[in-house]
Short mmCIF file of C-alpha atoms and ligand atoms in Angstrom, two decimals:
data_model
loop_
_atom_site.label_atom_id
_atom_site.label_comp_id
_atom_site.label_asym_id
_atom_site.label_seq_id
_atom_site.Cartn_x
_atom_site.Cartn_y
_atom_site.Cartn_z
CA MET A 44 -14.33 8.30 14.03
CA ARG A 45 -15.60 4.83 13.33
CA TYR A 46 -13.70 1.86 14.76
CA THR A 47 -13.57 -1.75 13.60
CA GLU A 48 -12.10 -5.03 14.78
CA LEU A 49 -8.89 -5.90 12.95
CA GLY A 50 -9.55 -9.51 11.95
CA GLY A 51 -8.96 -11.85 14.86
CA THR A 52 -6.29 -9.70 16.53
CA GLY A 53 -8.58 -8.23 19.19
CA LEU A 54 -7.30 -4.79 18.15
CA ARG A 55 -9.82 -2.01 17.71
CA VAL A 56 -8.68 0.20 14.86
CA SER A 57 -9.90 3.45 13.36
CA ALA A 58 -11.39 3.05 9.88
CA LEU A 59 -8.79 5.55 8.69
CA GLY A 60 -5.10 4.94 9.36
CA LEU A 61 -2.29 7.45 9.08
CA GLY A 62 0.43 6.37 6.67
CA ALA A 63 3.66 8.18 7.57
CA MET A 64 5.20 8.10 4.11
CA ARG A 65 4.03 11.38 2.57
CA LEU A 66 4.68 13.78 5.40
CA PRO A 67 5.53 17.37 4.47
CA HIS A 68 9.23 17.67 3.68
CA GLU A 69 11.71 20.03 2.05
CA ASP A 70 11.50 20.13 -1.74
CA GLY A 71 13.37 17.28 -3.39
CA ASP A 72 14.48 15.73 -0.08
CA PRO A 73 11.95 13.36 1.53
CA SER A 74 14.36 12.73 4.43
CA ALA A 75 14.11 16.39 5.47
CA ILE A 76 10.70 16.12 7.16
CA ARG A 77 9.26 19.51 8.12
CA ARG A 78 8.89 18.35 11.71
CA GLU A 79 6.71 21.05 13.16
CA GLU A 80 4.18 20.83 10.34
CA ALA A 81 4.25 17.02 10.29
CA ALA A 82 3.90 16.81 14.08
CA GLU A 83 0.86 19.05 13.93
CA MET A 84 -0.67 16.66 11.40
CA VAL A 85 -0.07 13.62 13.58
CA GLU A 86 -1.56 15.46 16.58
CA GLU A 87 -4.61 16.45 14.56
CA ALA A 88 -5.14 12.90 13.28
CA LEU A 89 -4.94 11.55 16.84
CA ARG A 90 -7.28 14.26 18.10
CA LEU A 91 -9.82 13.29 15.44
CA GLY A 92 -9.69 9.67 16.56
CA VAL A 93 -7.14 8.03 14.23
CA ASN A 94 -5.46 5.33 16.31
CA TYR A 95 -3.66 3.34 13.61
CA ILE A 96 -0.24 4.59 12.55
CA ASP A 97 1.70 2.94 9.77
CA THR A 98 5.35 3.45 9.00
CA ALA A 99 8.23 1.43 7.55
CA TYR A 100 12.02 1.21 7.62
CA PRO A 101 12.65 3.10 4.35
CA TYR A 102 9.95 5.80 4.50
CA HIS A 103 11.31 9.32 4.20
CA GLY A 104 14.81 8.02 3.62
CA GLY A 105 14.70 6.15 6.96
CA LYS A 106 13.52 9.20 8.93
CA SER A 107 9.80 8.41 9.27
CA GLU A 108 10.26 6.02 12.21
CA SER A 109 12.52 8.34 14.19
CA PHE A 110 10.15 11.25 13.55
CA LEU A 111 7.23 9.21 14.93
CA GLY A 112 9.37 8.10 17.86
CA GLU A 113 9.88 11.73 18.77
CA VAL A 114 6.22 12.71 18.36
CA LEU A 115 4.77 9.71 20.17
CA GLU A 116 7.26 9.51 23.01
CA GLY A 117 5.61 9.73 26.42
CA ARG A 118 2.15 9.22 24.99
CA THR A 119 -0.04 6.43 26.30
CA ARG A 120 -0.06 3.53 23.89
CA GLU A 121 -3.19 1.95 25.31
CA ASP A 122 -5.45 2.84 22.38
CA LEU A 123 -2.75 3.28 19.78
CA VAL A 124 -1.93 0.68 17.12
CA LEU A 125 1.63 1.37 16.01
CA THR A 126 2.87 -0.63 13.06
CA THR A 127 6.09 -0.75 11.10
CA LYS A 128 7.61 -3.06 8.50
CA MET A 129 10.70 -5.20 8.09
CA PRO A 130 12.61 -4.28 4.90
CA SER A 131 12.28 -7.75 3.32
CA TRP A 132 14.62 -6.94 0.43
CA LYS A 133 17.48 -6.06 2.78
CA VAL A 134 17.37 -9.24 4.84
CA GLU A 135 20.31 -11.56 4.13
CA SER A 136 20.42 -13.85 7.16
CA SER A 137 18.20 -14.75 10.12
CA ASP A 138 20.34 -12.45 12.31
CA ASP A 139 18.92 -9.54 10.31
CA PHE A 140 15.43 -10.14 11.77
CA ASP A 141 16.56 -9.01 15.23
CA ARG A 142 18.97 -6.46 13.84
CA PHE A 143 16.25 -4.59 11.91
CA LEU A 144 13.56 -4.89 14.57
CA ASP A 145 15.93 -3.66 17.32
CA GLU A 146 16.98 -0.70 15.20
CA GLN A 147 13.36 0.12 14.40
CA LEU A 148 12.28 -0.06 18.04
CA GLN A 149 15.14 2.25 18.91
CA ARG A 150 14.09 4.71 16.20
CA LEU A 151 10.49 4.51 17.42
CA ARG A 152 11.65 4.93 21.05
CA THR A 153 9.56 2.01 22.24
CA GLY A 154 9.91 -1.53 23.49
CA TYR A 155 7.20 -3.03 21.27
CA VAL A 156 5.11 -2.57 18.15
CA ASP A 157 1.47 -3.59 18.02
CA LEU A 158 1.94 -5.09 14.57
CA TYR A 159 5.05 -5.87 12.57
CA LEU A 160 4.69 -6.36 8.83
CA LEU A 161 6.95 -8.06 6.31
CA HIS A 162 7.27 -5.26 3.80
CA ALA A 163 6.41 -5.74 0.11
CA LEU A 164 6.17 -9.52 0.10
CA ASN A 165 6.40 -11.12 -3.30
CA GLU A 166 7.28 -14.68 -4.21
CA ARG A 167 11.03 -14.07 -4.02
CA HIS A 168 11.01 -12.24 -0.69
CA TRP A 169 8.62 -14.75 0.83
CA LYS A 170 10.77 -17.70 -0.24
CA LYS A 171 13.82 -16.08 1.30
CA LEU A 172 12.19 -14.97 4.57
CA SER A 173 10.27 -18.19 5.17
CA GLY A 174 13.42 -20.20 4.39
CA LEU A 175 15.28 -18.18 7.03
CA GLY A 176 12.59 -19.02 9.60
CA VAL A 177 10.79 -15.69 9.86
CA LEU A 178 7.57 -17.27 11.18
CA GLU A 179 9.33 -19.16 13.98
CA TRP A 180 11.24 -15.98 14.84
CA ALA A 181 7.97 -13.99 14.92
CA GLU A 182 6.33 -16.55 17.20
CA ARG A 183 9.18 -16.04 19.69
CA LYS A 184 8.89 -12.25 19.47
CA ILE A 185 5.14 -12.38 19.98
CA ALA A 186 5.64 -14.62 23.02
CA ASP A 187 8.21 -12.12 24.36
CA GLY A 188 5.73 -9.25 23.89
CA VAL A 189 7.98 -7.36 21.47
CA MET A 190 5.33 -7.46 18.75
CA GLY A 191 1.59 -7.90 19.04
CA GLY A 192 1.28 -9.83 15.80
CA LEU A 193 2.88 -10.38 12.40
CA GLY A 194 1.40 -9.34 9.06
CA PHE A 195 2.63 -8.49 5.60
CA SER A 196 2.19 -5.98 2.85
CA PHE A 197 1.92 -7.51 -0.55
CA HIS A 198 2.90 -6.97 -4.21
CA ASP A 199 2.51 -10.07 -6.33
CA SER A 200 -0.13 -12.26 -7.96
CA LEU A 201 -3.25 -13.69 -6.32
CA ASP A 202 -1.72 -17.20 -6.49
CA VAL A 203 1.27 -16.10 -4.45
CA PHE A 204 -1.02 -14.29 -2.02
CA MET A 205 -3.05 -17.45 -1.46
CA ARG A 206 0.10 -19.46 -0.83
CA ILE A 207 1.39 -16.99 1.75
CA LEU A 208 -2.00 -16.77 3.42
CA GLY A 209 -2.20 -20.56 3.68
CA ALA A 210 1.33 -20.95 5.04
CA TRP A 211 0.48 -19.81 8.59
CA ASP A 212 -2.69 -19.63 10.63
CA ARG A 213 -1.49 -16.76 12.80
CA TRP A 214 -1.26 -13.91 10.30
CA ALA A 215 -2.60 -10.81 12.02
CA GLN A 216 -2.99 -8.63 8.96
CA ALA A 217 -2.62 -8.34 5.21
CA LEU A 218 -1.97 -4.89 3.76
CA LEU A 219 -3.14 -4.79 0.16
CA MET A 220 -3.23 -2.34 -2.69
CA TYR A 221 -6.92 -1.95 -3.50
CA ASN A 222 -9.14 0.79 -4.91
CA TYR A 223 -12.13 1.10 -7.22
CA MET A 224 -9.86 1.03 -10.25
CA ASP A 225 -7.59 -1.81 -9.10
CA ARG A 226 -10.21 -4.35 -8.15
CA GLU A 227 -8.49 -7.24 -9.87
CA TYR A 228 -4.94 -5.97 -9.46
CA GLN A 229 -2.47 -8.20 -7.55
CA ALA A 230 -4.45 -9.89 -4.73
CA GLY A 231 -7.52 -7.77 -5.60
CA ALA A 232 -11.08 -8.21 -4.35
CA ARG A 233 -10.67 -11.98 -4.08
CA GLY A 234 -7.60 -11.56 -1.87
CA VAL A 235 -9.52 -9.15 0.37
CA ARG A 236 -12.34 -11.68 0.81
CA GLU A 237 -10.01 -14.64 1.35
CA ALA A 238 -7.97 -12.86 4.02
CA HIS A 239 -11.07 -11.68 5.84
CA GLY A 240 -12.64 -15.14 5.65
CA ARG A 241 -9.61 -16.58 7.49
CA GLY A 242 -9.78 -14.00 10.27
CA VAL A 243 -6.82 -11.99 8.93
CA GLY A 244 -7.30 -8.23 9.34
CA VAL A 245 -7.51 -6.42 6.01
CA ALA A 246 -5.81 -3.07 5.66
CA VAL A 247 -5.86 -1.22 2.35
CA MET A 248 -3.05 0.88 0.92
CA GLU A 249 -3.14 3.11 -2.16
CA PRO A 250 -6.88 3.81 -1.75
CA LEU A 251 -6.44 6.76 -4.10
CA ARG A 252 -3.70 5.20 -6.22
CA GLY A 253 -0.96 7.47 -4.90
CA GLY A 254 -3.31 10.47 -5.12
CA LEU A 255 -4.16 10.01 -8.81
CA LEU A 256 -7.82 9.23 -8.06
CA ALA A 257 -7.96 12.47 -6.08
CA GLY A 258 -6.72 14.52 -9.02
CA ASP A 259 -8.43 15.91 -12.08
CA LEU A 260 -9.98 12.84 -13.70
CA PRO A 261 -10.84 12.57 -17.41
CA PRO A 262 -14.39 13.85 -18.22
CA GLU A 263 -15.78 10.40 -19.11
CA VAL A 264 -14.66 9.12 -15.68
CA LYS A 265 -16.13 12.10 -13.86
CA GLN A 266 -19.52 11.46 -15.40
CA PRO A 267 -20.44 8.25 -13.53
CA LEU A 268 -18.74 9.56 -10.38
CA ASP A 269 -20.81 12.76 -10.51
CA ARG A 270 -23.95 10.64 -10.83
CA ALA A 271 -22.85 8.48 -7.88
CA ASP A 272 -21.76 11.42 -5.74
CA LEU A 273 -22.80 11.25 -2.09
CA GLY A 274 -22.38 15.00 -1.83
CA ARG A 275 -18.77 15.11 -0.70
CA GLY A 276 -16.77 14.65 -3.87
CA HIS A 277 -14.70 12.03 -5.63
CA VAL A 278 -12.21 11.37 -2.86
CA ASP A 279 -14.95 10.65 -0.35
CA LEU A 280 -16.59 8.35 -2.88
CA ALA A 281 -13.35 6.42 -3.48
CA LEU A 282 -12.92 5.93 0.27
CA GLN A 283 -16.57 5.04 0.90
CA TRP A 284 -16.34 2.42 -1.84
CA LEU A 285 -13.71 0.69 0.31
CA TRP A 286 -15.33 1.19 3.71
CA SER A 287 -18.65 -0.01 2.37
CA GLN A 288 -17.09 -3.48 2.14
CA PRO A 289 -17.35 -5.26 5.50
CA GLU A 290 -14.08 -7.10 4.81
CA VAL A 291 -12.05 -3.87 4.94
CA SER A 292 -10.98 -2.89 8.46
CA VAL A 293 -8.64 0.03 7.96
CA VAL A 294 -7.81 2.25 5.00
CA LEU A 295 -4.35 3.79 5.08
CA SER A 296 -3.89 7.13 3.50
CA GLY A 297 -0.58 8.93 3.16
CA MET A 298 -2.10 12.31 3.91
CA GLY A 299 0.12 15.28 3.26
CA SER A 300 -1.76 18.19 4.83
CA LEU A 301 -4.01 19.11 7.74
CA GLN A 302 -6.87 19.70 5.36
CA GLN A 303 -6.60 16.18 3.93
CA ILE A 304 -6.57 14.76 7.44
CA ARG A 305 -9.69 16.67 8.43
CA GLU A 306 -11.56 15.77 5.24
CA ASN A 307 -10.63 12.09 5.37
CA CYS A 308 -11.45 11.83 9.08
CA ALA A 309 -14.89 13.32 8.35
CA SER A 310 -15.35 10.72 5.60
CA ALA A 311 -14.28 7.92 7.95
CA ALA A 312 -16.68 9.12 10.63
CA ARG A 313 -19.67 8.80 8.30
CA SER A 314 -18.54 5.50 6.76
CA ARG A 315 -20.10 2.14 7.49
CA PRO A 316 -20.22 -1.28 5.86
CA GLY A 317 -22.94 -1.33 3.22
CA LEU A 318 -23.21 2.49 3.01
CA LEU A 319 -23.10 2.47 -0.80
CA SER A 320 -26.23 1.27 -2.54
CA GLY A 321 -25.86 -1.27 -5.33
CA GLU A 322 -26.45 1.49 -7.88
CA THR A 323 -23.83 3.85 -6.42
CA LYS A 324 -21.32 1.02 -6.18
CA ALA A 325 -21.93 0.11 -9.83
CA LEU A 326 -21.36 3.72 -10.94
CA VAL A 327 -18.08 3.96 -9.03
CA GLU A 328 -16.93 0.66 -10.48
CA ARG A 329 -17.93 1.83 -13.96
CA ALA A 330 -15.62 4.82 -13.46
CA GLY A 331 -12.88 2.35 -12.46
CA ASP A 332 -13.54 0.29 -15.59
CA ILE A 333 -13.30 3.36 -17.81
CA LEU A 334 -9.97 4.21 -16.22
CA ARG A 335 -8.74 0.66 -16.85
CA GLU A 336 -10.00 0.77 -20.45
CA ARG A 337 -7.75 3.77 -21.05
CA SER A 338 -4.74 1.55 -20.41
CA VAL A 339 -2.42 1.43 -23.41
CA THR A 340 -0.49 -1.61 -22.23
CA GLY A 341 -3.35 -3.96 -21.29
CA CYS A 342 -1.29 -5.04 -18.23
CA THR A 343 -3.35 -6.22 -15.27
CA GLY A 344 -0.40 -6.35 -12.86
CA CYS A 345 -0.68 -10.12 -12.37
CA ARG A 346 3.14 -10.42 -12.38
CA TYR A 347 3.28 -13.78 -14.13
CA CYS A 348 6.05 -12.26 -16.25
CA MET A 349 8.27 -11.84 -13.20
CA PRO A 350 11.03 -12.16 -12.33
CA CYS A 351 12.75 -10.86 -15.43
CA PRO A 352 16.22 -12.47 -15.64
CA GLU A 353 17.71 -9.03 -16.25
CA GLY A 354 15.92 -7.40 -13.30
CA VAL A 355 13.46 -5.25 -15.26
CA ALA A 356 10.51 -4.26 -13.04
CA ILE A 357 8.12 -5.02 -15.90
CA PRO A 358 4.72 -4.32 -14.24
CA GLU A 359 6.01 -1.10 -12.68
CA VAL A 360 7.37 0.18 -16.00
CA LEU A 361 4.06 -0.64 -17.68
CA GLU A 362 2.16 1.00 -14.85
CA ALA A 363 4.09 4.23 -15.36
CA LEU A 364 3.23 4.15 -19.06
CA ASP A 365 -0.42 3.61 -18.18
CA THR A 366 -0.38 6.44 -15.65
CA ALA A 367 0.54 8.81 -18.47
CA ALA A 368 -2.30 7.50 -20.67
CA ILE A 369 -5.02 6.89 -18.06
CA PHE A 370 -4.64 10.03 -16.01
CA GLU A 371 -2.99 12.22 -18.65
CA ASP A 372 -0.44 12.98 -15.95
CA GLU A 373 2.98 12.79 -17.51
CA GLU A 374 4.68 14.29 -14.49
CA ALA A 375 3.39 11.53 -12.19
CA ALA A 376 4.33 8.93 -14.80
CA ARG A 377 7.88 10.29 -15.05
CA ARG A 378 8.17 10.23 -11.27
CA GLN A 379 7.03 6.58 -11.16
CA TYR A 380 9.42 5.64 -13.95
CA GLY A 381 12.34 7.65 -12.58
CA PHE A 382 11.97 5.96 -9.20
CA LEU A 383 12.93 2.59 -10.75
CA GLY A 384 16.38 3.59 -11.95
CA GLU A 385 18.65 2.16 -14.64
CA GLU A 386 18.78 -1.37 -13.21
CA LYS A 387 15.02 -1.86 -13.24
CA ASP A 388 13.73 0.33 -16.04
CA ALA A 389 13.48 -0.37 -19.78
CA ARG A 390 17.21 0.08 -20.31
CA ALA A 391 17.93 -3.27 -18.61
CA CYS A 392 15.85 -5.26 -21.13
CA VAL A 393 17.83 -7.47 -23.55
CA GLY A 394 14.77 -8.61 -25.54
CA CYS A 395 14.93 -12.31 -24.54
CA GLU A 396 11.10 -12.62 -24.84
CA ALA A 397 10.76 -14.81 -21.71
CA CYS A 398 8.24 -12.35 -20.26
CA GLU A 399 6.05 -12.27 -23.36
CA GLU A 400 5.78 -16.06 -23.33
CA ALA A 401 4.60 -15.93 -19.70
CA CYS A 402 2.07 -13.11 -20.07
CA PRO A 403 -1.56 -14.32 -20.07
CA GLN A 404 -2.73 -10.98 -21.49
CA SER A 405 -0.40 -11.17 -24.51
CA VAL A 406 1.00 -7.75 -23.66
CA GLU A 407 3.62 -6.65 -26.18
CA ILE A 408 6.02 -6.13 -23.31
CA ILE A 409 9.19 -5.45 -25.25
CA GLU A 410 7.48 -2.84 -27.44
CA MET A 411 5.87 -1.24 -24.38
CA LEU A 412 9.19 -1.08 -22.57
CA LYS A 413 10.69 0.72 -25.55
CA ARG A 414 7.79 3.19 -25.55
CA ALA A 415 8.17 3.79 -21.82
CA GLY A 416 11.91 4.32 -22.21
CA SER A 417 11.52 6.94 -24.92
CA ALA A 418 8.44 8.69 -23.47
CA LEU A 419 9.37 8.75 -19.79
CA GLY A 420 13.14 8.19 -19.61
S1 SF4 B 778 2.89 -7.80 -18.41
FE1 SF4 B 778 1.47 -9.50 -18.51
S2 SF4 B 778 2.29 -11.00 -17.09
FE2 SF4 B 778 3.29 -9.08 -16.64
S3 SF4 B 778 2.07 -8.19 -15.03
FE3 SF4 B 778 1.29 -7.36 -16.95
S4 SF4 B 778 -0.39 -8.70 -17.54
FE4 SF4 B 778 0.78 -9.79 -15.98
S1 SF4 B 779 12.37 -9.41 -22.82
FE1 SF4 B 779 13.32 -7.88 -21.50
S2 SF4 B 779 11.86 -7.53 -19.86
FE2 SF4 B 779 11.27 -9.43 -20.85
S3 SF4 B 779 12.23 -11.04 -19.61
FE3 SF4 B 779 13.62 -10.55 -21.32
S4 SF4 B 779 14.99 -8.98 -20.51
FE4 SF4 B 779 13.23 -9.10 -19.12
#
């Protein structure tokens, strides 16, 4: 395993982190984790040198943290970086900060977490949490030794990202969605560079876009990837594209099997900043561009259209529609769309046009919502 410094935290983290959100579970019930199988995976990841473990309050219907608590209990924490996340959307008052953290520590059977992240920050959640004094609260918890540092995972525009980054000089980590296809999506490559430049550790989520980049890609996408191949396949290439960037400290993958763990650990072990030549990098990015060009919506995920007054999760609905077109994977698209539910999917749209006026890409949002509703609903 290769290890890196996580920004200015002083933590030494494995290049590959274990995301505990796609553990094996009973069909149709993510909260029914198949414990023996999942425990074996955690053990194998640790044995192969993974020392960064990522979980969150809602993963596996709230069971991910307690599962990890069971598996990690009694183990030395000296080299382990255990992280979990505050459910930002559930917080209603400043009392909730302690209430959630205490419950999470209890689930994890520990007295401290190495990093605590504000989960899924966007403009709205950030305004609420900062207004309730989350930074002052975190400073007290860090001083008390209950958390090693505070970070955040992020889903909003680059502008919002820059504002959050600039609001505090003690951020330990930013967890960003980033992969060779989504280079300009949300905070994107610029966000990665800005965070790193300020000494904030950069962790990457969705390196394979929820597994879609690991699936059967369209032939015109395979072509540049096959030319770029380092001899270990498309998944390795997608991961090496990230690790090749010196700004990226840890790549989180929600691995669902022992085989994935072994393969990804082998990839991490041979990774290093600058591994990809300029030519290889350009081929991988060309594949990403082709994927993006297959978008039917033209949405870049900038989120300037949000919030919708009726609660429609516009970028997520459009993303589901694009998943069907880009990856020709209707099942995955239906899953993405179905996850949103009646209150956030196309059915909640009243056609007020406020979003279309705000969209810099002139996406025909209302028309696209209708298409998503009839194709995926
Ligand atoms: S619909 Fe337009 S404004 Fe909304 S996220 Fe997509 S590109 Fe941005
Ligand atoms: S047109 Fe529909 S999606 Fe757009 S802001 Fe209005 S209600 Fe929301």
